Coordinates of C-alpha atoms in Angstrom, one line a residue:
M1 CA 37.8 49.0 9.6
F2 CA 37.3 48.6 5.7
K3 CA 38.7 44.9 4.5
V4 CA 40.7 44.9 1.2
R5 CA 37.9 43.5 -0.7
N6 CA 35.5 46.4 0.2
F7 CA 37.9 48.8 -1.9
R8 CA 36.7 46.9 -5.2
W9 CA 34.1 49.5 -5.6
P10 CA 36.1 52.7 -5.0
F11 CA 38.4 51.6 -7.6
A12 CA 35.8 50.7 -10.0
G13 CA 34.3 54.0 -9.7
L14 CA 37.7 55.5 -10.1
L15 CA 38.2 53.3 -13.3
A16 CA 34.8 54.4 -14.8
F17 CA 35.3 58.0 -14.0
I18 CA 38.6 57.8 -16.0
L19 CA 36.7 56.2 -18.8
L20 CA 34.3 59.0 -18.7
I21 CA 36.6 61.7 -18.9
S22 CA 38.5 59.9 -21.6
V23 CA 35.3 59.9 -23.7
L24 CA 34.0 63.2 -22.9
N25 CA 37.1 65.4 -22.4
R26 CA 39.0 66.8 -25.3
P27 CA 42.7 65.5 -25.6
T28 CA 44.8 66.8 -22.8
I29 CA 48.6 66.9 -22.2
L30 CA 49.7 65.0 -19.2
G31 CA 53.2 64.5 -18.4
F32 CA 55.6 65.4 -21.1
S33 CA 56.8 64.2 -24.5
L34 CA 60.0 64.8 -26.6
E35 CA 60.2 64.1 -30.2
W36 CA 63.3 64.6 -32.6
S37 CA 63.3 63.0 -36.0
S38 CA 64.2 64.3 -39.4
G39 CA 64.8 67.8 -38.0
D40 CA 61.5 68.2 -36.6
Y41 CA 61.6 68.9 -32.8
S42 CA 58.8 69.2 -30.3
F43 CA 58.5 69.4 -26.6
A44 CA 55.3 69.2 -24.9
G45 CA 54.4 68.9 -21.3
G46 CA 51.4 69.6 -19.1
T47 CA 48.7 68.9 -16.5
T48 CA 45.5 69.8 -15.5
T49 CA 43.8 71.1 -12.2
W50 CA 41.2 67.9 -12.3
A51 CA 43.7 65.4 -13.1
L52 CA 46.0 66.4 -10.0
C53 CA 43.0 66.2 -7.9
L54 CA 42.2 62.9 -9.3
S55 CA 45.7 61.8 -8.7
L56 CA 45.5 62.9 -5.1
L57 CA 42.5 60.6 -4.7
I58 CA 44.1 57.6 -6.2
I59 CA 47.0 58.1 -4.0
M60 CA 45.0 58.4 -1.1
V61 CA 42.6 55.3 -1.7
Y62 CA 45.7 53.5 -2.7
L63 CA 47.4 54.0 0.8
A64 CA 44.2 53.3 2.6
L65 CA 44.2 49.8 0.7
M66 CA 47.7 49.3 2.0
Y67 CA 46.7 49.9 5.8
A68 CA 43.1 48.0 5.4
A69 CA 42.5 44.5 6.9
A70 CA 44.0 41.9 5.3
S71 CA 41.8 39.2 3.8
E72 CA 42.1 35.7 5.4
N73 CA 40.7 33.8 2.3
Q74 CA 43.3 31.1 1.1
V75 CA 41.5 29.6 -1.6
P76 CA 43.9 29.7 -4.8
L77 CA 42.5 31.4 -8.1
P78 CA 43.0 28.8 -10.9
G79 CA 42.5 31.1 -13.9
V80 CA 45.3 33.6 -15.4
F81 CA 42.9 35.9 -17.7
R82 CA 42.0 37.9 -14.5
R83 CA 45.6 38.3 -13.8
F84 CA 45.9 39.8 -17.4
V85 CA 43.0 42.2 -16.9
A86 CA 44.0 43.3 -13.4
F87 CA 47.4 44.3 -15.0
W88 CA 46.1 46.6 -17.4
L89 CA 43.6 48.0 -14.9
D90 CA 46.7 48.5 -12.5
F91 CA 48.5 50.4 -15.4
I92 CA 45.7 52.9 -16.1
I93 CA 45.2 53.5 -12.5
A94 CA 49.2 54.0 -12.2
M95 CA 49.5 56.2 -15.1
M96 CA 46.6 58.4 -13.7
A97 CA 48.4 58.9 -10.3
V98 CA 51.7 59.7 -11.7
T99 CA 51.5 61.5 -15.2
P100 CA 49.5 64.7 -13.6
I101 CA 52.4 65.0 -11.1
A102 CA 54.8 64.4 -13.3
G103 CA 53.7 67.0 -15.8
L104 CA 54.1 69.5 -13.0
L105 CA 57.6 69.4 -13.5
P106 CA 57.9 70.6 -17.3
T107 CA 55.2 73.2 -16.4
V108 CA 57.2 74.7 -13.7
T109 CA 60.3 74.8 -15.6
E110 CA 58.8 76.4 -18.6
W111 CA 57.2 78.8 -16.3
R112 CA 60.4 79.7 -14.9
R113 CA 61.9 79.9 -18.3
T114 CA 59.7 82.3 -20.0
G115 CA 57.7 83.9 -17.2
T116 CA 54.6 83.0 -18.3
F117 CA 52.5 80.2 -16.6
Q118 CA 50.5 77.7 -18.7
W119 CA 48.9 74.5 -17.6
A120 CA 50.0 72.9 -20.8
F121 CA 52.6 73.9 -23.6
E122 CA 54.0 72.8 -26.8
R123 CA 56.9 74.3 -28.7
S124 CA 59.2 73.3 -31.6
E125 CA 62.4 75.0 -30.4
P126 CA 64.9 73.2 -27.9
A127 CA 65.6 74.7 -24.9
P128 CA 68.5 74.1 -22.5
G129 CA 67.6 71.1 -20.2
D130 CA 65.0 69.5 -22.1
W131 CA 66.5 66.2 -22.4
A132 CA 67.6 66.1 -18.6
L133 CA 64.2 67.3 -17.5
S134 CA 62.9 64.4 -19.8
C135 CA 65.2 61.7 -18.2
A136 CA 64.6 62.9 -14.8
A137 CA 60.8 62.7 -15.2
L138 CA 61.0 59.1 -17.0
I139 CA 63.1 57.8 -14.0
V140 CA 60.6 59.2 -11.4
G141 CA 58.0 57.8 -13.6
V142 CA 59.4 54.4 -13.7
V143 CA 60.5 54.0 -10.1
A144 CA 56.9 55.1 -9.2
L145 CA 55.2 52.6 -11.6
I146 CA 57.6 49.8 -9.8
F147 CA 56.6 50.8 -6.3
Y148 CA 53.1 51.0 -7.3
F149 CA 53.2 46.9 -8.3
S150 CA 55.9 46.0 -5.7
W151 CA 54.7 47.5 -2.3
P152 CA 51.4 45.6 -2.3
L153 CA 53.6 42.3 -2.6
V154 CA 55.4 43.4 0.8
R155 CA 52.1 44.3 2.3
R156 CA 50.4 41.3 1.6
R157 CA 47.5 43.4 0.0
P158 CA 46.1 43.1 -3.5
S159 CA 47.1 46.0 -6.0
P160 CA 44.1 48.5 -6.9
G161 CA 43.6 46.2 -10.3
A162 CA 43.8 42.8 -8.7
C163 CA 41.4 44.2 -5.9
V164 CA 38.7 45.2 -8.6
A165 CA 39.5 41.7 -10.0
G166 CA 39.2 39.9 -6.7
Y167 CA 42.3 38.3 -6.0
Q168 CA 45.8 38.9 -4.6
I169 CA 49.1 37.6 -4.7
V170 CA 50.6 36.1 -1.3
P171 CA 53.7 34.3 -0.7
D172 CA 53.6 30.5 -0.3
E173 CA 53.6 29.0 3.7
G174 CA 56.8 29.7 5.0
A175 CA 58.0 32.0 2.5
T176 CA 58.5 35.8 2.5
L177 CA 58.4 38.6 -0.1
T178 CA 61.3 41.2 0.9
L179 CA 61.0 44.5 -1.0
G180 CA 64.0 43.2 -3.0
R181 CA 62.3 40.2 -4.3
A182 CA 59.0 41.9 -4.6
I183 CA 60.7 44.4 -7.1
L184 CA 62.1 41.5 -9.1
R185 CA 58.6 40.0 -9.2
T186 CA 57.3 43.1 -10.4
L187 CA 59.9 43.4 -13.2
L188 CA 59.5 39.9 -14.3
G189 CA 55.9 40.6 -14.3
F190 CA 56.0 43.0 -16.8
V191 CA 57.4 40.5 -19.0
A192 CA 54.9 38.0 -18.1
A193 CA 52.3 40.5 -19.3
C194 CA 53.9 41.2 -22.6
A195 CA 54.2 37.2 -23.1
C196 CA 50.7 36.4 -21.4
F197 CA 50.4 33.8 -24.3
L198 CA 52.8 31.7 -22.4
A199 CA 51.0 31.7 -19.2
P200 CA 48.3 29.1 -19.7
F201 CA 51.1 26.3 -20.5
V202 CA 54.4 27.2 -18.6
G203 CA 54.5 26.2 -15.3
R204 CA 51.0 25.9 -14.8
D205 CA 49.3 24.7 -11.5
R206 CA 45.8 25.6 -11.2
K207 CA 45.0 23.9 -8.0
K208 CA 47.7 25.9 -6.3
G209 CA 46.7 29.1 -8.5
K210 CA 50.3 29.4 -10.1
F211 CA 52.0 29.5 -13.3
W212 CA 55.7 30.3 -14.0
L213 CA 56.2 33.7 -12.4
D214 CA 54.7 32.2 -9.1
K215 CA 56.9 29.1 -9.1
V216 CA 60.1 31.8 -9.5
F217 CA 59.2 33.6 -6.5
D218 CA 57.3 31.1 -4.3
T219 CA 53.7 33.1 -4.9
R220 CA 50.2 32.0 -5.4
A221 CA 47.1 33.6 -6.3
V222 CA 44.3 33.5 -3.9
G223 CA 40.5 34.8 -4.1
L224 CA 39.3 37.8 -1.8

């Protein structure tokens, strides 16, 4: 059975592929966007077959990671820079998993409205349901992003980005992370990422692999 640390290379390969595609491929609409300012209206949405295949592959490897053999390593990770890098790696992976699927919603809706199928579209005229569609897609995207970061905490597995960086977050001895606490930790984790300049100074405990977020939720970072 694959161990969690063995998933470092599949996810590193996926990240390399995403980088290569972003460099070689022309700009592509993935997901949706709605802009209305100074009388100018723009609504765009779409996806592509390669992005959908990549999204499916990411989801499959993510699920396999969640059920891989857990790491027994309990050696604390003293640094916080790797955590910051892992967050952005996770953000890239999560967006490439979610946005191609989210782009199906406006694509199919526009197909039903016009009778013409296009993988990507952009128009400057509003249509009924644009705002409701945008809100629904945004809510689904946010929920998926929170789930992406929270489930590994409950499963005691690293997130894909943390796996590439070579560590994971685990609860302290005698502590547990319920789904509710994992979601709260994820939400505060977004705040911690935005205020990363405070991490080396607030509530830091290098010997135990902690900073202020870990002290709030009784967690710590350990190597894989």
